[in-house]
Short mmCIF file of N, CA and C in Angstrom, two decimals:
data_model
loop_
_atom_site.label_atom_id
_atom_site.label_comp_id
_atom_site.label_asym_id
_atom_site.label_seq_id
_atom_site.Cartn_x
_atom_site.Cartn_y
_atom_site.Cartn_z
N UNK A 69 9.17 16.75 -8.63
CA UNK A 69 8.49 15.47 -8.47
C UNK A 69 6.99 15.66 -8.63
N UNK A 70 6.32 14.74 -9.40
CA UNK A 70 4.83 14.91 -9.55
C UNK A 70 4.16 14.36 -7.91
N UNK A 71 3.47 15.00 -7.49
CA UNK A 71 2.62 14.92 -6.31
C UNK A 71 1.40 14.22 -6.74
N UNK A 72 1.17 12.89 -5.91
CA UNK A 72 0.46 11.95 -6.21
C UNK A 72 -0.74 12.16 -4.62
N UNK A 73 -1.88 12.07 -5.10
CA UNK A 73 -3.42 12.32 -4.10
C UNK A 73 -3.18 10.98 -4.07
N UNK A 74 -3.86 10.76 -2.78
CA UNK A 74 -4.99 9.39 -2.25
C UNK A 74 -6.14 9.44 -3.13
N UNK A 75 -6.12 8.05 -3.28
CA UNK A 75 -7.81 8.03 -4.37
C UNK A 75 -9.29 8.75 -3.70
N UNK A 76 -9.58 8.49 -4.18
CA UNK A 76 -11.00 9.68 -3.88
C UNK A 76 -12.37 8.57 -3.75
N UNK A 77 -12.84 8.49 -2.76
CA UNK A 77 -13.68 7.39 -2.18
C UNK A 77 -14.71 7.62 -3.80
N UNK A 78 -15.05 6.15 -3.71
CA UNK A 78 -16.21 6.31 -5.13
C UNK A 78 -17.29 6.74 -4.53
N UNK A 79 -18.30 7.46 -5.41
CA UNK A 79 -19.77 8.26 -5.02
C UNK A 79 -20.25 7.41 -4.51
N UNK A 80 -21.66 7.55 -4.33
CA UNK A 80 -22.05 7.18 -3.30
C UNK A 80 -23.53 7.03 -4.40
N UNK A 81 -24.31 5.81 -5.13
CA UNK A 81 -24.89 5.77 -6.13
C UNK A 81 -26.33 6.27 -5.70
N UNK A 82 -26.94 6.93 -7.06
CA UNK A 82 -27.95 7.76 -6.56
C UNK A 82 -29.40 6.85 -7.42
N UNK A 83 -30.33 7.33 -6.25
CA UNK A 83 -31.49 6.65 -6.13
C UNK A 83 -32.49 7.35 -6.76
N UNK A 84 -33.15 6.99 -7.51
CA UNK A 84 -34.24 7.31 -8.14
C UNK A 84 -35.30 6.54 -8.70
N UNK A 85 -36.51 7.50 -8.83
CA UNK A 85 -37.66 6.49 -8.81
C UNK A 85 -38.78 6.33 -10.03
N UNK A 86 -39.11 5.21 -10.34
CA UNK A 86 -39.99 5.92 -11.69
C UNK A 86 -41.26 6.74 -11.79
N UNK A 87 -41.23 7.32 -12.49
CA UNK A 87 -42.54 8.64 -12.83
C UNK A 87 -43.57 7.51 -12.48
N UNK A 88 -44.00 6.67 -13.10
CA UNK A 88 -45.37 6.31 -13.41
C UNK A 88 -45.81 5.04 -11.83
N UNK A 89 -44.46 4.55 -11.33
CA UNK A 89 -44.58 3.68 -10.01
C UNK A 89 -43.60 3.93 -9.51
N UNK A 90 -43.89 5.35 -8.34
CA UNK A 90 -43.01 5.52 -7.52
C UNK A 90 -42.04 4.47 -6.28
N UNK A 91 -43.05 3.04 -6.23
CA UNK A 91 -42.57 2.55 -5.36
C UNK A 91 -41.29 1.42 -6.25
N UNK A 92 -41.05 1.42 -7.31
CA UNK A 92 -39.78 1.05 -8.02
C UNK A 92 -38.43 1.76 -8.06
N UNK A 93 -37.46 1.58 -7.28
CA UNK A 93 -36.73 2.70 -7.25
C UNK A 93 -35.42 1.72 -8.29
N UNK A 94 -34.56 2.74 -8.80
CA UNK A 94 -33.47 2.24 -9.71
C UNK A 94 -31.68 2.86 -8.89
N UNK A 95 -30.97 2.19 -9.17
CA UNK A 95 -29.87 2.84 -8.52
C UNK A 95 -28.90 2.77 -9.93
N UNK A 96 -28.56 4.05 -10.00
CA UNK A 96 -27.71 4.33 -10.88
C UNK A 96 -25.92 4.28 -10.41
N UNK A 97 -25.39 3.95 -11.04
CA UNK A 97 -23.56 3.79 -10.71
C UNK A 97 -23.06 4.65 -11.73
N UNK A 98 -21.93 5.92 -10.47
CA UNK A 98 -21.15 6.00 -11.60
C UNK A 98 -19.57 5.48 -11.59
N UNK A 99 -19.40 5.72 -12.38
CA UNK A 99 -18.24 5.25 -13.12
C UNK A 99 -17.22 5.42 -12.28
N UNK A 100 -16.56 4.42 -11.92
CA UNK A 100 -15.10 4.65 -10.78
C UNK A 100 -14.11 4.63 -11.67
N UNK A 101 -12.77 6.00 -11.30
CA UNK A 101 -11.45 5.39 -11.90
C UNK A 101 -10.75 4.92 -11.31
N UNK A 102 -10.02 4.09 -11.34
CA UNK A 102 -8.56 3.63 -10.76
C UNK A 102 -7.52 4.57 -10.76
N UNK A 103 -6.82 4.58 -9.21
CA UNK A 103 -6.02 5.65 -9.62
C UNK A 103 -4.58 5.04 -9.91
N UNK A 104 -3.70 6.03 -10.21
CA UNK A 104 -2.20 5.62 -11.00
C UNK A 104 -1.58 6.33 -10.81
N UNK A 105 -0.05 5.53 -10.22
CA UNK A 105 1.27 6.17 -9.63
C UNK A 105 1.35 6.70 -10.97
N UNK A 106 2.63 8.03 -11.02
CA UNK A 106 2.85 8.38 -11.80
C UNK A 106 4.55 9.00 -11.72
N UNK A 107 5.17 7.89 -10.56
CA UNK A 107 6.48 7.60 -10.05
C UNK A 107 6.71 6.59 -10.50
N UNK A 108 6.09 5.47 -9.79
CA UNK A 108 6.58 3.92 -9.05
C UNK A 108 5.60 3.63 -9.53
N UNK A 109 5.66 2.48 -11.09
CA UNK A 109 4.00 1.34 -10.78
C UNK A 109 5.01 0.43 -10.30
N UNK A 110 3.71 -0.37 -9.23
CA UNK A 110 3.85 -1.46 -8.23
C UNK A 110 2.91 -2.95 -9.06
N UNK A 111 3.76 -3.17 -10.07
CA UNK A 111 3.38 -4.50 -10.94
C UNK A 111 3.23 -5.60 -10.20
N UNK A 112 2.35 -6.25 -10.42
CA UNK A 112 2.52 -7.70 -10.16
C UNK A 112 3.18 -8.69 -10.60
N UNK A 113 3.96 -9.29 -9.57
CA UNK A 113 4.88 -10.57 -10.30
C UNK A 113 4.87 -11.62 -11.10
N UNK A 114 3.56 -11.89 -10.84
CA UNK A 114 3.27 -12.93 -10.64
C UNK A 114 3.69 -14.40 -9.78
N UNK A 115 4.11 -14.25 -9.22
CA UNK A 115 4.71 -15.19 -8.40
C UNK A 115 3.87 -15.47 -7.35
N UNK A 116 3.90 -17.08 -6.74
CA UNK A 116 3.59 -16.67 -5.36
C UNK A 116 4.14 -16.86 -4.39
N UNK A 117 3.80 -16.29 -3.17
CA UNK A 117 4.37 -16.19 -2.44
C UNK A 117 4.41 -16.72 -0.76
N UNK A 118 5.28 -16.80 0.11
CA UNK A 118 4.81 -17.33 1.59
C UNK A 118 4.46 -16.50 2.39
N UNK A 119 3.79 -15.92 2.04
CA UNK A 119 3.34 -14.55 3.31
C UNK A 119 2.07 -14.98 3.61
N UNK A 120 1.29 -14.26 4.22
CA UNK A 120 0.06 -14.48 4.57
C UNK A 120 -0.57 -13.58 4.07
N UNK A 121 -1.77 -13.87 3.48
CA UNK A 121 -2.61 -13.19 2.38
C UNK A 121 -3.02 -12.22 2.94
N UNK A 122 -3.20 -11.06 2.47
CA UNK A 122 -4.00 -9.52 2.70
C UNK A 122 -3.01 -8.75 3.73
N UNK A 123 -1.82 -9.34 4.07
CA UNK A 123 -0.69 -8.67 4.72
C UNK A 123 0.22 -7.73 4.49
N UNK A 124 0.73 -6.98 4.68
CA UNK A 124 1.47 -6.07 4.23
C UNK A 124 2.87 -7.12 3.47
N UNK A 125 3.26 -7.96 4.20
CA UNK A 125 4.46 -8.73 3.67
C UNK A 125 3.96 -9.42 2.32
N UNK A 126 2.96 -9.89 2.61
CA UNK A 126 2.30 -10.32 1.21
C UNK A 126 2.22 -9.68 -0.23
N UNK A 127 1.33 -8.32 0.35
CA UNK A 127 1.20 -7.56 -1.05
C UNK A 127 2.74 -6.74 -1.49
N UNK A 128 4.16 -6.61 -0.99
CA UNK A 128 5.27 -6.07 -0.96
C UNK A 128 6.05 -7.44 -1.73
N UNK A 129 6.03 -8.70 -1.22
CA UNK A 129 6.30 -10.06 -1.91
C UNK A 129 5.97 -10.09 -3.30
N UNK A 130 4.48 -9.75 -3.91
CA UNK A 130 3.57 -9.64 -4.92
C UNK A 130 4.32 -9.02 -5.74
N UNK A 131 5.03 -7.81 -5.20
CA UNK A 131 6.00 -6.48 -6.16
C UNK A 131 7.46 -6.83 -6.09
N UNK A 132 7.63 -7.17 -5.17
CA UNK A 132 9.61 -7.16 -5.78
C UNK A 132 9.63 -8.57 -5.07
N UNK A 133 10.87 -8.38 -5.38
CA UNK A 133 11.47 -10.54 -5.53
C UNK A 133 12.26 -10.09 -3.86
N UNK A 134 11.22 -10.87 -3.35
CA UNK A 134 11.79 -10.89 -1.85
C UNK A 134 11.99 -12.50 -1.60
N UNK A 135 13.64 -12.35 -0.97
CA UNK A 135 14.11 -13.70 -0.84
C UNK A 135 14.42 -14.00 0.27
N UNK A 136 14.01 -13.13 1.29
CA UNK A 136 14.45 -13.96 2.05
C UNK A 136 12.72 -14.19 3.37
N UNK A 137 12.76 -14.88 4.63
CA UNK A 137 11.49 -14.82 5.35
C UNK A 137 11.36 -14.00 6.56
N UNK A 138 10.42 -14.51 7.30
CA UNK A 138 10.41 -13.71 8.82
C UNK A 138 9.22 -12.53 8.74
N UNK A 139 8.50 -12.29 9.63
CA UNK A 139 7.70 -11.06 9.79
C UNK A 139 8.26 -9.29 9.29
N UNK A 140 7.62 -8.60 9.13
CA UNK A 140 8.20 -6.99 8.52
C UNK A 140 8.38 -6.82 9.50
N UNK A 141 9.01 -6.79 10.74
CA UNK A 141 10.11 -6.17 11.44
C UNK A 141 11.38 -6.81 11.17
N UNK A 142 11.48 -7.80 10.96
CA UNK A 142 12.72 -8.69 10.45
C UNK A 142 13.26 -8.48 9.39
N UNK A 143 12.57 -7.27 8.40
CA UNK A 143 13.01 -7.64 7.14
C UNK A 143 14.29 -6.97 6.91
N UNK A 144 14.21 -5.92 7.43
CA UNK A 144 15.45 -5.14 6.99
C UNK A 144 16.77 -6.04 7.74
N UNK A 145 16.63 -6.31 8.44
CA UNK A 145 17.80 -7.32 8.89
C UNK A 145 18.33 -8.55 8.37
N UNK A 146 17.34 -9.30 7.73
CA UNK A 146 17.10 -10.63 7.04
C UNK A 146 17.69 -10.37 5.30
N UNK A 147 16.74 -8.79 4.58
CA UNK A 147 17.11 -8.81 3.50
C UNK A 147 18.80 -8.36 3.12
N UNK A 148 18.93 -7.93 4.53
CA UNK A 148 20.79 -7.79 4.52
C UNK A 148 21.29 -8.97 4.64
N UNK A 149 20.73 -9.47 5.26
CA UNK A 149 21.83 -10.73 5.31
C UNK A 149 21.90 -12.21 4.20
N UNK A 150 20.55 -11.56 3.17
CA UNK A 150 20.69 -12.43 2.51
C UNK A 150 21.22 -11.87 1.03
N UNK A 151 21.84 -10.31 1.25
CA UNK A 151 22.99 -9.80 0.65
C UNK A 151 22.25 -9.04 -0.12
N UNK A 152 20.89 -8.32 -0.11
CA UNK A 152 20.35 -7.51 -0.59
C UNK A 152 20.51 -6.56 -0.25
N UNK A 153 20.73 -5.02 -0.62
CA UNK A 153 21.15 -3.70 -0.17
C UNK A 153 20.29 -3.68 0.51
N UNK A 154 20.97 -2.70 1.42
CA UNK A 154 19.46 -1.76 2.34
C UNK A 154 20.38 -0.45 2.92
N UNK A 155 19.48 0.34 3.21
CA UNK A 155 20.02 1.91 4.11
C UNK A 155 18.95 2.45 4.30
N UNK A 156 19.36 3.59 4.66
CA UNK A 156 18.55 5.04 4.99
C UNK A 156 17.88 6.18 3.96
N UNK A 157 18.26 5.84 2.99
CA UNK A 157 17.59 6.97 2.09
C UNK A 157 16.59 6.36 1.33
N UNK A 158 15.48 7.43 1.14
CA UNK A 158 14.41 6.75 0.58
C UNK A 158 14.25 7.07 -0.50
N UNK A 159 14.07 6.07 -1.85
CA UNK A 159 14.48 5.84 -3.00
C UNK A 159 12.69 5.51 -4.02
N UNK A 160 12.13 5.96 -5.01
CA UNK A 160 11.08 5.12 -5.13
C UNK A 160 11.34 3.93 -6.08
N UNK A 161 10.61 3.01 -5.56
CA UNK A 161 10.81 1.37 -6.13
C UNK A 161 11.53 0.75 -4.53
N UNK A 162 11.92 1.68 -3.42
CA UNK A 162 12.75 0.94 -2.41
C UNK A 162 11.24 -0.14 -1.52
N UNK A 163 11.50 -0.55 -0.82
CA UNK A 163 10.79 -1.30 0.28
C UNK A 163 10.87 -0.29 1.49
N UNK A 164 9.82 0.11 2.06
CA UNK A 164 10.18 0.94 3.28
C UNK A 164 9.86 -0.01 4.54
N UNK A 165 10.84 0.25 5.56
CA UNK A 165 10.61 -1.33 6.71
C UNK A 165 10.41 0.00 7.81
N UNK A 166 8.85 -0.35 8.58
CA UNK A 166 8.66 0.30 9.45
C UNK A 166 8.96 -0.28 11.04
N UNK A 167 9.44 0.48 12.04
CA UNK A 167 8.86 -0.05 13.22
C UNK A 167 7.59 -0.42 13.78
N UNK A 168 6.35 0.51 13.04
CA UNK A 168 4.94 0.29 13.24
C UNK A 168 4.61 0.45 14.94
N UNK A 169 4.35 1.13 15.28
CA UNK A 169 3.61 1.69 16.58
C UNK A 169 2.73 0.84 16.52
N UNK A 170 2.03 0.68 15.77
CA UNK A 170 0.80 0.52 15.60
C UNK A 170 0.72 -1.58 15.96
N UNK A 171 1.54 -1.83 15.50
CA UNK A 171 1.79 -3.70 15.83
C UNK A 171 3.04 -3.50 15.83
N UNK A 172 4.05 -3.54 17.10
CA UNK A 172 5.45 -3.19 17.13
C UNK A 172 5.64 -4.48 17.20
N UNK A 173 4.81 -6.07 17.22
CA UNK A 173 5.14 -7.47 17.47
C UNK A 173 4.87 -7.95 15.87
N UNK A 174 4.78 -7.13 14.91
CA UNK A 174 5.19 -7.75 13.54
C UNK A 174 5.46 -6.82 12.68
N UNK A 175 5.19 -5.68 12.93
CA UNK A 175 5.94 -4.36 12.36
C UNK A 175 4.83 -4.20 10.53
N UNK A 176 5.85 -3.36 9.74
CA UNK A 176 4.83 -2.36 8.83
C UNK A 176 6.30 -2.79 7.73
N UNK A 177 5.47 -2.83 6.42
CA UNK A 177 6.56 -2.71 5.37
C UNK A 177 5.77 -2.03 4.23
N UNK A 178 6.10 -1.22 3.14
CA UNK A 178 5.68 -0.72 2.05
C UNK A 178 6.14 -0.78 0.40
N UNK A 179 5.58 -0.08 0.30
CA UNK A 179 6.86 0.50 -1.15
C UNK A 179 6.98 2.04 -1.07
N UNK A 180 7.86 2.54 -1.61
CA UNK A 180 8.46 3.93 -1.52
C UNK A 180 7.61 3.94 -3.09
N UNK A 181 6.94 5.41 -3.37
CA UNK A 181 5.84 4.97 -4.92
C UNK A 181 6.82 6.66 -5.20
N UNK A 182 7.33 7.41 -4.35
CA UNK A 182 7.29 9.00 -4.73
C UNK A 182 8.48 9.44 -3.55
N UNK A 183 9.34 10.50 -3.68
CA UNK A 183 10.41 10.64 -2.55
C UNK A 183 10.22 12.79 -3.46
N UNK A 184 9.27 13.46 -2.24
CA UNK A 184 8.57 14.96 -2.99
C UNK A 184 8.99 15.38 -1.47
N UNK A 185 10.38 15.84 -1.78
CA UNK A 185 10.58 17.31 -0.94
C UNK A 185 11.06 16.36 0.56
N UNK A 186 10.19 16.27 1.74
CA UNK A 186 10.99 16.07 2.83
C UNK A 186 9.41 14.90 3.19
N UNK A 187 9.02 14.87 1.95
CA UNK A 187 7.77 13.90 2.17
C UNK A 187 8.06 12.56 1.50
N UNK A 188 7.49 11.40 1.95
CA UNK A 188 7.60 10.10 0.88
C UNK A 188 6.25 9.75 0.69
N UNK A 189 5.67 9.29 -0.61
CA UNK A 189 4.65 8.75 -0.62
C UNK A 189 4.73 6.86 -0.96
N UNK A 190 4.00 6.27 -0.30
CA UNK A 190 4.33 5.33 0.19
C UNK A 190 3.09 4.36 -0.30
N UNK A 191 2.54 2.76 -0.81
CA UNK A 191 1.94 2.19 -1.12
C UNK A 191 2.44 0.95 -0.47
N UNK A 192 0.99 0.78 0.70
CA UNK A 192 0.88 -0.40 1.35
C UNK A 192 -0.61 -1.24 1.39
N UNK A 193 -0.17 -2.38 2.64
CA UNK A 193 -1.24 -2.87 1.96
C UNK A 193 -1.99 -3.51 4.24
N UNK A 194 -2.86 -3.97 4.59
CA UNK A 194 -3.00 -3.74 5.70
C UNK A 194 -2.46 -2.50 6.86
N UNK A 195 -2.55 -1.48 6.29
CA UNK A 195 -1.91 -0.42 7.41
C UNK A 195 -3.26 0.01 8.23
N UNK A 196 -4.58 -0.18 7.22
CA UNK A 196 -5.96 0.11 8.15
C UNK A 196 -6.61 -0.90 8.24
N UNK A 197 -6.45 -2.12 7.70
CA UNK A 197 -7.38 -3.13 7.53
C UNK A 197 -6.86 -4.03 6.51
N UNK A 198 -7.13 -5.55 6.95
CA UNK A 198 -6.78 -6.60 6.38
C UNK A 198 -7.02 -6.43 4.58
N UNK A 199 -6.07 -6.42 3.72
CA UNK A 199 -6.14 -6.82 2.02
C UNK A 199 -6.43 -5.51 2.21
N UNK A 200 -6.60 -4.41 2.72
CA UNK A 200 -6.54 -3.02 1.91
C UNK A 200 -5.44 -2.35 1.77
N UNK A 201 -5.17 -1.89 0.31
CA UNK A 201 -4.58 -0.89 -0.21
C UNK A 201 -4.38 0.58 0.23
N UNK A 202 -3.72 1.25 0.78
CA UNK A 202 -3.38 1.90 0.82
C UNK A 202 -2.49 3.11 -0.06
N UNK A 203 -2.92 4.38 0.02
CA UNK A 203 -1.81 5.39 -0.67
C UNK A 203 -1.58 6.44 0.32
N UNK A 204 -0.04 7.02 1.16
CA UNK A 204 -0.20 7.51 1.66
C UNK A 204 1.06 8.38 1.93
N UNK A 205 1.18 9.78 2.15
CA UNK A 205 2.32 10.47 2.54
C UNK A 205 2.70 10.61 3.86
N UNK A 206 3.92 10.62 4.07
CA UNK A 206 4.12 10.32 5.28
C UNK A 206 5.93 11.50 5.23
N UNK A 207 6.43 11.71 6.51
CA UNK A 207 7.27 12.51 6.88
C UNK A 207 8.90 11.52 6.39
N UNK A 208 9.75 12.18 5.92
CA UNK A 208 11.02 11.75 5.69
C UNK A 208 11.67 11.37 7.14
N UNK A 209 11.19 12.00 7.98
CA UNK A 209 11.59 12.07 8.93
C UNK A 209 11.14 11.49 10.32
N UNK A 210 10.07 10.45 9.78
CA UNK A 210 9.02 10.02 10.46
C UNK A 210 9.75 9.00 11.45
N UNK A 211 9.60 9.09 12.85
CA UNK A 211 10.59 7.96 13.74
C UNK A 211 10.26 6.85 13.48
N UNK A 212 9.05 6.17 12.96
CA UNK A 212 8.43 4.75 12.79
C UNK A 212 9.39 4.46 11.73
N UNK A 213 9.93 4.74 11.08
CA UNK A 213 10.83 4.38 9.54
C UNK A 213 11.90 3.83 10.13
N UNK A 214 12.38 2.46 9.83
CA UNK A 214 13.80 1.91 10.03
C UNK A 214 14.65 1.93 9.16
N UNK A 215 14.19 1.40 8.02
CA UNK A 215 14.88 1.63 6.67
C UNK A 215 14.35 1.20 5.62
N UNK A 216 15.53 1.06 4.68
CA UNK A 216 14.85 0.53 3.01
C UNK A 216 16.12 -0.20 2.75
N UNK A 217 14.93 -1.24 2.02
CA UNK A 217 15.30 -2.33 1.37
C UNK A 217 15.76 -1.94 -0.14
N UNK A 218 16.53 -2.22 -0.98
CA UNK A 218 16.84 -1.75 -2.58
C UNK A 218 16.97 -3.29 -3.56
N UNK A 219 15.48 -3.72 -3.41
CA UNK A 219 15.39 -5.09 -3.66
C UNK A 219 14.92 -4.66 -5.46
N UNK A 220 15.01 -5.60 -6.55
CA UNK A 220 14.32 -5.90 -7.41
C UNK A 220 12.80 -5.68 -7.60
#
């Protein structure tokens, strides 16, 4: 399996000043790349959707055709019952449905982007902060994991 990094914070733009009027300073940018699965791309649907914006349920809605509702602790229960597979093994392209320690009163959902050895790498979206993206590896074995979804 190709082993996929977390993006690499962009520099930090550098300041400089002109020869002839030091008190003009210029800030130079460099060039940011975007980084890229090289498992799982996580396309946009285009569709939209009923989640609440910059949410983890939101940006997971954005990528696969989720049909049914309820908060990401609900999902794995909900997307069964609205006859979508789900289990235990982690698959990339799956939905990963967390318990979330972290908000156990609306829970954590992802995408599975990479499944490397006894590790999953995982693409979410609020896990540190509202509308941010996330890339991140995490344990196969991790107790916060409930299951996966095997949605579209």
């Amino acid at each position: 399996a190709v082993k996929i990094e977390p993006p690499k914070p962009a520099p930090i733009p550098s300041i400089i000043t002109k020869k002839d009027d030091p008190k003009k300073k210029f800030i130079i940018k460099a060039p940011v790349k975007k980084p890229t699965s090289k498992t799982y791309a996580t396309g946009y649907t285009g569709k939209g959707n009923k989640f609440a914006w910059g949410n983890c349920t939101y940006f997971v809605a954005n990528h696969k055709n989720v049909t049914w509702h309820g908060n990401a602790n609900a999902w794995l229960r909900n997307a069964a019952a609205a006859g979508v597979p789900t289990g235990s093994t982690p698959a990339p392209g799956a939905i990963i449905s967390f318990n979330d320690q972290n908000n156990p009163y609306y829970g954590h959902v992802g995408l599975v982007v990479d499944v490397d050895g006894d590790d999953i790498v995982i693409k979410d979206m609020n896990y540190r902060r509202l509308n941010e993206v996330t890339i991140r590896r995490i344990s196969k074995n991790d107790a916060s994991i409930r299951g996966y979804i095997y949605s579209d």
